[in-house]
């Protein structure tokens, strides 16, 4: 008997009577063997889970999904790619197919193309792959030269690599950061990996791409709310989706869909939140397209950006300060509002609640947590964020520095947006931290922690250079905070590009103000 080290290429002697079977028994034999595809995918769920999580994270930052394959595997990747746009409104420019033999190989087999590594290099360079992209490389054998070369180049580019193969210990798996083995074994029809191996690949691709799209906010409940209604069937489906999500009648759904230019998400927001299509789109943009966040926010009608430009007053006092306590913070907030402050910043549920009861100004809420093994203490976890939100904060400020933290930063931001329905302000100390926070989807970046980390400079006044760097690179509001004490400081921050400034000690800490004045007298 001829043997091979690749299980998918082995000849299974128990199927040697295949050509003697009648139609019914032949179909049953083929069907029974397909069950091995399900078992193989189920066994790979831990690896698929890790791959889906990594891919979701990478794609949140604007990357592309790049499918790489040859033969049946290449065609399956092309099918999965083609279905993303109509199903999830995934931008077609964010999908790339690298297929041995090119697009023509979808209709006619170009079997020798899978060995052509020169063409693989050419295709790869044409695609301009970057570190933001996700490579989904699929090869039943796990040895296809075209696919292996793409993976090698992708690793050099810093792209995320996910390799799917049906044979263990093969190069496709070894070259991938996330190796997904679909161990389907020999085929009923020896070597024909379009059968069980192909089925397992199709299932894995379905699971992976659907999971990623759900994580990116393309689904609400189990409704396909990002579909593109391009024909009568899909128009009717869009109508049913709006009816179900908004709990309205068919004709009402049609009215909202027309106002929303047949965008299902926008129509659902207009139907449930009492806003027009323009405001609905702004709300969706503010929540990064996540319908659940919009529908379940605590204050559904707040504007897309609740924080005006101007001066924000930080109403905080340490425990050893005679002014410590909710009643004093409430009074400070009222005084600040009377003087023209556009917002307030407060720490702790009791202070936030007292201020909320007294003022309608936007509140930036934080919950400081001390005594943990981490240096991060400004709203560091889910529990502290929930306390600030429940107390009435409109914006939750969090420590977004590069320091070790109890909860991954993207997870905390997502929790605040989706579960709490609040905006997120990232307190940072360097421009790199601000850029990263913006990539993760925060709504504001504040220079609060400049001078309080080992990677940031200690300055006598506000970090105007940091404000300027952030303003020149980001398209979200920048808030200057930290050591702002004079009108000159405020003007400098504004001219550097700050949309707002937070002033604390210079206004709300009489003890420190008095200490500075006394020191000036003594000099």
Coordinates of C-alpha atoms in Angstrom, one line a residue:
X1 CA 0.0 0.0 0.0
X2 CA 1.2 3.5 -0.8
X3 CA 1.5 5.6 2.3
X4 CA 1.9 9.3 3.0
X5 CA 2.5 11.3 6.2
X6 CA -0.4 13.6 5.4
X7 CA -3.7 12.1 6.8
X8 CA -5.8 13.8 4.2
X9 CA -3.9 12.1 1.4
X10 CA -4.0 8.6 2.9
X11 CA -6.1 5.8 1.3
X12 CA -8.8 4.5 3.6
X13 CA -9.2 0.8 2.9
X14 CA -12.6 0.6 4.6
X15 CA -13.9 2.7 1.7
X16 CA -12.5 0.5 -1.0
X17 CA -16.0 -0.7 -2.1
X18 CA -17.1 2.8 -2.9
X19 CA -17.6 2.1 -6.6
X20 CA -19.8 -0.9 -5.8
X21 CA -22.4 0.9 -3.8
X22 CA -25.9 1.9 -5.1
X23 CA -26.9 5.5 -4.9
X24 CA -28.6 5.4 -1.5
X25 CA -25.8 3.6 0.2
X26 CA -23.2 5.8 -1.5
X27 CA -24.9 8.9 -0.3
X28 CA -25.2 7.5 3.2
X29 CA -21.5 6.6 3.3
X30 CA -20.6 10.1 2.1
X31 CA -22.9 11.8 4.6
X32 CA -21.8 9.7 7.6
X33 CA -18.2 10.7 6.9
X34 CA -19.2 14.4 6.8
X35 CA -19.9 14.1 10.5
X36 CA -16.1 14.1 11.0
X37 CA -16.1 17.7 9.9
X38 CA -18.2 18.8 12.8
X39 CA -16.1 16.8 15.3
X40 CA -12.9 18.4 13.9
X41 CA -14.3 22.0 14.2
X42 CA -15.6 21.3 17.7
X43 CA -12.2 20.2 18.8
X44 CA -10.7 23.4 17.4
X45 CA -13.0 25.7 19.3
X46 CA -10.4 27.0 21.8
X47 CA -8.1 27.9 18.9
X48 CA -11.0 29.5 16.9
X49 CA -11.9 31.5 20.0
X50 CA -8.4 32.9 20.4
X51 CA -8.2 33.7 16.7
X52 CA -11.6 35.5 16.7
X53 CA -10.7 37.6 19.7
X54 CA -7.4 38.7 18.1
X55 CA -9.0 39.4 14.8
X56 CA -11.8 41.5 16.3
X57 CA -9.2 43.6 18.1
X58 CA -7.1 44.1 15.0
X59 CA -10.1 45.0 12.8
X60 CA -11.4 47.6 15.2
X61 CA -8.5 49.7 14.2
X62 CA -9.4 49.8 10.5
X63 CA -7.6 46.7 9.2
X64 CA -8.6 44.4 6.4
X65 CA -9.5 40.7 6.3
X66 CA -7.2 39.0 3.8
X67 CA -8.0 35.5 2.7
X68 CA -5.2 33.4 1.3
X69 CA -5.6 30.0 -0.3
X70 CA -5.4 27.7 -3.3
X71 CA -7.9 25.3 -4.9
X72 CA -10.9 24.4 -2.9
X73 CA -9.6 26.3 0.1
X74 CA -9.1 29.4 -1.9
X75 CA -12.6 29.2 -3.3
X76 CA -14.1 28.8 0.1
X77 CA -12.2 31.9 1.3
X78 CA -13.6 33.9 -1.7
X79 CA -17.1 32.8 -0.9
X80 CA -16.7 33.9 2.7
X81 CA -15.3 37.2 1.7
X82 CA -18.1 37.8 -0.9
X83 CA -20.8 37.3 1.8
X84 CA -19.5 39.8 4.3
X85 CA -20.7 43.0 2.5
X86 CA -24.4 42.0 1.9
X87 CA -24.7 40.3 5.3
X88 CA -22.8 42.8 7.5
X89 CA -22.2 45.9 5.4
X90 CA -18.5 45.2 5.6
X91 CA -16.8 47.6 3.3
X92 CA -15.6 45.7 0.2
X93 CA -12.3 47.6 0.3
X94 CA -11.6 46.0 3.6
X95 CA -11.6 42.5 2.1
X96 CA -8.7 41.1 0.0
X97 CA -8.5 37.7 -1.7
X98 CA -5.0 36.2 -2.3
X99 CA -5.7 33.1 -4.4
X100 CA -3.3 30.9 -6.3
X101 CA -4.2 31.3 -9.9
X102 CA -6.1 34.6 -9.3
X103 CA -9.8 35.1 -9.5
X104 CA -10.2 33.0 -12.6
X105 CA -9.3 29.9 -10.5
X106 CA -12.7 30.2 -8.8
X107 CA -14.3 28.9 -12.1
X108 CA -11.6 26.7 -13.4
X109 CA -8.9 24.8 -11.5
X110 CA -5.4 26.1 -11.9
X111 CA -3.7 23.3 -9.9
X112 CA -0.1 24.1 -10.7
X113 CA -0.6 27.7 -9.4
X114 CA -0.4 26.6 -5.7
X115 CA 3.3 25.9 -6.1
X116 CA 4.1 29.3 -7.5
X117 CA 5.7 31.3 -4.7
X118 CA 6.8 34.1 -7.1
X119 CA 3.2 34.8 -7.9
X120 CA 2.4 34.7 -4.2
X121 CA 5.0 37.4 -3.5
X122 CA 3.6 39.5 -6.4
X123 CA 0.0 39.2 -5.1
X124 CA 1.1 40.0 -1.6
X125 CA 3.0 43.2 -2.6
X126 CA 0.1 44.3 -4.7
X127 CA -2.2 44.0 -1.7
X128 CA 0.0 46.3 0.4
X129 CA -0.5 44.3 3.6
X130 CA 0.2 46.2 6.8
X131 CA 0.3 45.4 10.6
X132 CA -3.4 46.4 10.8
X133 CA -4.5 43.5 8.6
X134 CA -5.7 40.0 9.4
X135 CA -4.6 37.1 7.3
X136 CA -6.9 34.0 7.1
X137 CA -4.7 31.4 5.4
X138 CA -6.5 28.2 4.5
X139 CA -4.9 25.0 3.1
X140 CA -6.2 21.4 3.6
X141 CA -2.7 19.9 3.2
X142 CA -1.1 22.6 5.3
X143 CA 1.9 22.5 3.0
X144 CA 0.7 24.6 0.0
X145 CA 3.8 26.7 -1.1
X146 CA 1.7 29.7 -2.2
X147 CA -0.1 29.9 1.2
X148 CA 3.1 29.4 3.2
X149 CA 4.8 32.2 1.3
X150 CA 2.0 34.6 2.0
X151 CA 2.2 33.7 5.7
X152 CA 6.0 34.2 5.8
X153 CA 5.6 37.7 4.3
X154 CA 2.6 38.5 6.6
X155 CA 4.7 37.8 9.6
X156 CA 7.4 40.1 8.3
X157 CA 4.8 42.9 7.8
X158 CA 3.4 42.5 11.4
X159 CA -0.1 41.4 10.2
X160 CA -2.1 39.0 12.4
X161 CA -1.8 35.5 10.9
X162 CA -4.5 32.8 11.3
X163 CA -3.7 29.5 9.7
X164 CA -6.3 26.8 9.0
X165 CA -5.2 23.3 7.9
X166 CA -6.5 19.8 8.1
X167 CA -3.2 18.0 8.8
X168 CA -1.3 18.4 12.1
X169 CA 2.3 19.6 12.3
X170 CA 2.3 21.3 8.9
X171 CA 4.0 24.5 7.9
X172 CA 0.7 26.6 7.6
X173 CA 0.1 25.9 11.3
X174 CA 3.7 26.5 12.2
X175 CA 3.9 29.9 10.4
X176 CA 0.7 31.2 12.0
X177 CA 0.3 33.1 15.3
X178 CA -3.1 31.4 15.6
X179 CA -3.0 27.8 14.3
X180 CA -6.4 26.1 13.8
X181 CA -6.1 22.4 13.2
X182 CA -9.2 20.8 11.6
X183 CA -8.1 17.2 12.0
X184 CA -10.5 15.5 9.6
X185 CA -8.3 12.6 8.5
X186 CA -8.6 10.6 5.3
X187 CA -11.5 11.2 2.9
X188 CA -14.0 8.7 1.6
X189 CA -12.8 9.6 -1.9
X190 CA -9.1 9.4 -1.2
X191 CA -7.4 12.8 -1.4
X192 CA -10.5 14.7 -2.3
X193 CA -10.3 17.4 0.3
X194 CA -13.3 19.2 -1.2
X195 CA -15.4 16.7 0.9
X196 CA -14.9 16.4 4.6
X197 CA -11.9 18.7 4.9
X198 CA -13.6 21.4 2.8
X199 CA -16.8 21.1 4.9
X200 CA -14.8 21.7 8.1
X201 CA -13.1 24.7 6.5
X202 CA -16.4 26.2 5.4
X203 CA -17.8 25.7 8.9
X204 CA -14.7 27.2 10.5
X205 CA -14.8 30.2 8.2
X206 CA -18.5 30.7 8.9
X207 CA -17.9 30.6 12.6
X208 CA -14.9 32.8 12.6
X209 CA -16.1 35.6 10.3
X210 CA -19.6 35.7 11.9
X211 CA -18.1 35.8 15.4
X212 CA -15.8 38.7 14.4
X213 CA -18.7 40.6 12.9
X214 CA -20.9 40.2 16.0
X215 CA -18.0 41.4 18.1
X216 CA -17.7 44.5 15.9
X217 CA -21.3 45.5 16.5
X218 CA -22.7 44.2 13.2
X219 CA -25.5 42.3 14.9
X220 CA -28.2 43.2 17.5
X221 CA -29.6 40.3 19.4
X222 CA -29.6 37.8 16.7
X223 CA -30.8 40.2 14.0
X224 CA -28.8 41.0 10.9
X225 CA -29.2 44.8 11.3
X226 CA -26.3 45.7 9.0
X227 CA -27.5 43.9 5.9
X228 CA -27.6 45.8 2.6
X229 CA -31.1 45.7 1.2
X230 CA -30.3 45.3 -2.5
X231 CA -33.4 43.3 -3.7
X232 CA -37.0 42.7 -2.8
X233 CA -36.3 39.8 -0.5
X234 CA -33.8 41.8 1.5
X235 CA -36.1 44.9 1.5
X236 CA -38.7 42.7 3.1
X237 CA -36.2 41.3 5.5
X238 CA -35.1 44.8 6.5
X239 CA -38.8 45.6 7.2
X240 CA -39.2 42.6 9.5
X241 CA -36.0 43.4 11.3
X242 CA -37.1 47.0 12.1
X243 CA -40.5 45.6 13.2
X244 CA -38.9 43.1 15.5
X245 CA -36.3 45.4 17.0
X246 CA -38.5 48.4 17.5
X247 CA -41.8 46.5 18.1
X248 CA -43.8 48.5 15.6
X249 CA -46.2 47.8 12.8
X250 CA -45.1 47.0 9.2
X251 CA -46.1 50.4 7.7
X252 CA -44.4 52.2 10.5
X253 CA -41.2 50.2 9.8
X254 CA -41.4 51.2 6.1
X255 CA -41.8 54.9 7.0
X256 CA -38.7 54.8 9.3
X257 CA -36.7 52.8 6.7
X258 CA -37.5 55.4 4.0
X259 CA -36.4 58.3 6.3
X260 CA -33.2 56.3 7.1
X261 CA -32.5 55.7 3.4
X262 CA -33.1 52.0 4.1
X263 CA -30.4 51.7 6.7
X264 CA -31.8 49.2 9.2
X265 CA -29.8 50.4 12.3
X266 CA -30.7 54.1 11.7
X267 CA -34.4 53.2 11.2
X268 CA -34.5 51.3 14.5
X269 CA -32.9 54.2 16.3
X270 CA -35.4 56.7 14.9
X271 CA -38.3 54.4 15.7
X272 CA -37.2 53.8 19.3
X273 CA -35.4 57.0 20.4
X274 CA -37.7 59.7 19.0
X275 CA -35.0 61.3 17.0
X276 CA -34.5 62.1 13.3
X277 CA -32.3 60.2 11.0
X278 CA -29.4 62.7 11.3
X279 CA -29.4 62.4 15.1
X280 CA -29.8 58.6 14.9
X281 CA -26.7 58.4 12.7
X282 CA -24.8 60.6 15.2
X283 CA -25.8 58.4 18.1
X284 CA -24.7 55.3 16.2
X285 CA -21.4 57.0 15.3
X286 CA -20.9 58.0 19.0
X287 CA -21.4 54.4 20.0
X288 CA -19.1 53.0 17.1
X289 CA -22.1 51.5 15.3
X290 CA -23.2 49.4 18.2
X291 CA -27.0 49.4 18.2
X292 CA -27.3 47.8 21.6
X293 CA -25.3 50.6 23.2
X294 CA -27.6 53.2 21.7
X295 CA -30.8 51.4 22.7
X296 CA -29.8 50.6 26.2
X297 CA -28.0 53.8 27.2
X298 CA -29.4 55.5 30.3
X299 CA -30.1 58.8 28.6
X300 CA -31.1 57.9 25.1
X301 CA -31.5 61.5 23.8
X302 CA -28.2 62.9 24.7
X303 CA -26.3 64.6 21.8
X304 CA -23.6 62.9 19.9
X305 CA -20.9 64.8 21.9
X306 CA -22.3 65.9 25.3
X307 CA -19.3 68.0 26.3
X308 CA -19.2 71.6 25.0
X309 CA -16.0 73.6 24.5
X310 CA -14.9 75.7 27.5
X311 CA -13.9 75.4 31.1
X312 CA -14.7 72.2 33.1
X313 CA -14.3 72.4 36.9
X314 CA -13.0 69.4 38.8
X315 CA -14.9 69.2 42.1
X316 CA -12.7 66.9 44.2
X317 CA -11.2 67.0 47.7
X318 CA -9.1 64.5 49.5
X319 CA -10.2 62.8 52.6
X320 CA -8.0 65.0 54.8
X321 CA -9.4 68.2 53.3
X322 CA -12.0 70.1 55.5
X323 CA -14.1 70.4 52.3
X324 CA -14.3 66.7 51.8
X325 CA -17.8 65.4 51.4
X326 CA -20.8 65.4 49.0
X327 CA -22.4 68.6 50.4
X328 CA -19.2 70.6 49.7
X329 CA -18.8 69.2 46.2
X330 CA -22.4 70.0 45.4
X331 CA -21.8 73.6 46.5
X332 CA -18.6 73.8 44.4
X333 CA -20.5 72.5 41.4
X334 CA -23.3 75.0 41.8
X335 CA -20.8 77.9 42.1
X336 CA -18.9 76.7 39.0
X337 CA -22.1 76.4 37.0
X338 CA -23.1 80.0 38.0
X339 CA -19.7 81.2 36.8
X340 CA -20.1 79.6 33.3
X341 CA -18.4 76.2 33.6
X342 CA -19.5 73.9 30.7
X343 CA -18.9 70.7 32.7
X344 CA -17.9 69.2 36.0
X345 CA -15.5 66.4 37.0
X346 CA -16.1 64.4 40.2
X347 CA -14.8 61.4 42.0
X348 CA -16.8 58.8 43.8
X349 CA -20.5 57.8 43.6
X350 CA -21.6 59.9 46.5
X351 CA -20.1 63.1 45.1
X352 CA -21.3 62.4 41.6
X353 CA -24.8 61.7 42.8
X354 CA -24.9 64.9 44.9
X355 CA -23.7 67.0 41.9
X356 CA -26.1 65.2 39.6
X357 CA -29.0 66.1 41.8
X358 CA -28.0 69.8 41.8
X359 CA -26.8 70.4 38.2
X360 CA -27.7 69.5 34.6
X361 CA -24.1 70.2 33.4
X362 CA -22.3 67.2 31.8
X363 CA -20.4 65.2 34.5
X364 CA -17.1 63.5 34.0
X365 CA -17.2 60.8 36.6
X366 CA -14.3 58.7 38.0
X367 CA -14.1 56.2 40.8
X368 CA -10.6 56.0 42.3
X369 CA -9.6 52.6 43.6
X370 CA -6.6 52.4 45.9
X371 CA -4.8 49.5 47.5
X372 CA -4.7 47.2 44.5
X373 CA -1.4 45.8 43.2
X374 CA -1.7 48.0 40.1
X375 CA -0.6 51.7 39.7
X376 CA -3.7 52.3 37.7
X377 CA -6.3 53.7 40.1
X378 CA -8.7 56.0 38.1
X379 CA -11.7 53.9 37.2
X380 CA -9.6 50.8 36.6
X381 CA -12.2 48.1 36.2
X382 CA -15.8 47.2 35.4
X383 CA -17.1 47.7 39.0
X384 CA -15.7 51.1 39.4
X385 CA -17.0 52.2 36.0
X386 CA -20.5 50.9 36.9
X387 CA -20.5 52.9 40.2
X388 CA -19.7 56.1 38.4
X389 CA -22.3 55.5 35.7
X390 CA -25.1 54.5 38.2
X391 CA -24.4 57.7 40.2
X392 CA -25.2 59.8 37.1
X393 CA -22.0 60.5 35.3
X394 CA -22.4 61.3 31.6
X395 CA -18.8 60.5 30.7
X396 CA -16.6 57.9 32.5
X397 CA -12.9 58.9 32.7
X398 CA -10.4 56.0 32.9
X399 CA -6.7 55.7 33.3
X400 CA -5.6 54.8 29.8
X401 CA -1.8 54.8 30.4
X402 CA 0.5 51.9 29.3
X403 CA 0.9 50.8 32.9
X404 CA -0.3 47.3 34.0
X405 CA -4.0 47.1 34.7
X406 CA -6.6 44.7 36.2
X407 CA -8.8 44.8 33.0
X408 CA -7.6 45.0 29.4
X409 CA -8.2 48.6 28.2
X410 CA -10.3 47.6 25.1
X411 CA -12.5 45.4 27.2
X412 CA -13.1 48.3 29.7
X413 CA -13.9 50.8 26.9
X414 CA -16.3 48.3 25.3
X415 CA -18.0 47.6 28.6
X416 CA -18.6 51.3 29.3
X417 CA -20.0 51.9 25.8
X418 CA -22.1 48.8 25.4
X419 CA -23.2 47.8 28.9
X420 CA -23.3 51.2 30.6
X421 CA -24.2 53.3 27.6
X422 CA -21.7 56.1 28.5
X423 CA -19.0 58.0 26.7
X424 CA -15.4 57.3 27.6
X425 CA -12.6 59.8 28.4
X426 CA -9.1 58.4 28.3
X427 CA -6.8 60.0 30.9
X428 CA -3.3 59.7 29.4
X429 CA 0.3 60.9 29.9
X430 CA 1.8 60.6 26.5
X431 CA 0.8 61.0 22.9
X432 CA 1.3 57.2 22.2
X433 CA -1.2 56.5 24.9
X434 CA -3.6 58.9 23.4
X435 CA -3.3 57.4 20.0
X436 CA -3.9 53.9 21.3
X437 CA -6.9 55.0 23.3
X438 CA -8.4 56.7 20.2
X439 CA -7.8 53.5 18.2
X440 CA -9.7 51.6 20.9
X441 CA -12.7 53.9 20.4
X442 CA -12.7 56.4 23.3
X443 CA -14.7 59.5 22.8
X444 CA -12.3 62.0 24.5
X445 CA -8.6 62.1 25.3
X446 CA -7.5 64.1 28.3
X447 CA -3.9 65.0 29.4
X448 CA -4.7 64.3 33.0
X449 CA -1.8 62.0 33.8
X450 CA 1.0 63.9 32.2
X451 CA 3.7 64.2 34.8
X452 CA 2.3 61.3 36.9
X453 CA 4.0 58.4 35.0
X454 CA 7.6 57.5 34.5
X455 CA 7.2 58.0 30.7
X456 CA 6.0 61.6 30.9
X457 CA 7.7 64.9 31.8
X458 CA 7.2 66.8 35.1
X459 CA 6.3 70.3 34.1
X460 CA 5.4 73.4 36.2
X461 CA 2.4 74.1 34.0
X462 CA 0.1 72.3 31.5
X463 CA 1.6 70.0 29.0
X464 CA 0.9 72.2 26.0
X465 CA 3.1 70.1 23.6
X466 CA 1.1 67.0 24.4
X467 CA -2.1 68.8 23.7
X468 CA -0.7 70.0 20.4
X469 CA 0.5 66.5 19.4
X470 CA -2.8 64.9 20.2
X471 CA -4.8 67.7 18.4
X472 CA -2.7 67.3 15.3
X473 CA -3.3 63.6 15.0
X474 CA -6.7 62.8 16.4
X475 CA -10.2 63.8 15.2
X476 CA -11.8 63.4 18.6
X477 CA -12.0 66.2 21.3
X478 CA -8.9 66.8 23.3
X479 CA -9.2 67.9 26.9
X480 CA -6.3 69.7 28.6
X481 CA -6.0 68.8 32.3
X482 CA -3.2 69.0 34.8
X483 CA -1.5 72.1 36.4
X484 CA -3.8 74.6 34.7
X485 CA -3.8 77.5 37.1
X486 CA -4.0 80.8 35.3
X487 CA -5.9 82.4 32.4
X488 CA -2.6 82.3 30.5
X489 CA -2.6 78.5 30.9
X490 CA -6.1 78.2 29.6
X491 CA -5.4 80.3 26.5
X492 CA -2.2 78.3 25.8
X493 CA -4.1 75.1 26.0
X494 CA -6.9 76.4 23.7
X495 CA -4.4 77.7 21.1
X496 CA -2.6 74.3 21.2
X497 CA -5.9 72.7 20.1
X498 CA -7.7 71.7 23.3
X499 CA -11.5 71.6 22.9
X500 CA -11.9 72.1 26.7
X501 CA -9.8 72.4 29.8
X502 CA -10.3 71.0 33.3
X503 CA -9.3 73.2 36.2
X504 CA -9.2 71.7 39.7
X505 CA -6.9 72.9 42.5
X506 CA -6.8 76.5 41.2
X507 CA -10.5 76.9 41.8
X508 CA -11.7 74.2 44.2
X509 CA -8.9 73.8 46.8
X510 CA -8.8 76.8 49.1
X511 CA -6.1 75.1 51.2
X512 CA -3.7 74.9 48.2
X513 CA -4.6 78.3 47.0
X514 CA -3.9 79.8 50.4
X515 CA -0.6 77.9 50.7
X516 CA 0.6 79.4 47.4
X517 CA -0.3 82.9 48.5
X518 CA 1.3 82.5 51.9
X519 CA 4.4 81.2 50.3
X520 CA 4.4 84.2 47.9
X521 CA 4.2 86.6 50.9
X522 CA 7.1 84.8 52.6
X523 CA 9.5 84.9 49.7

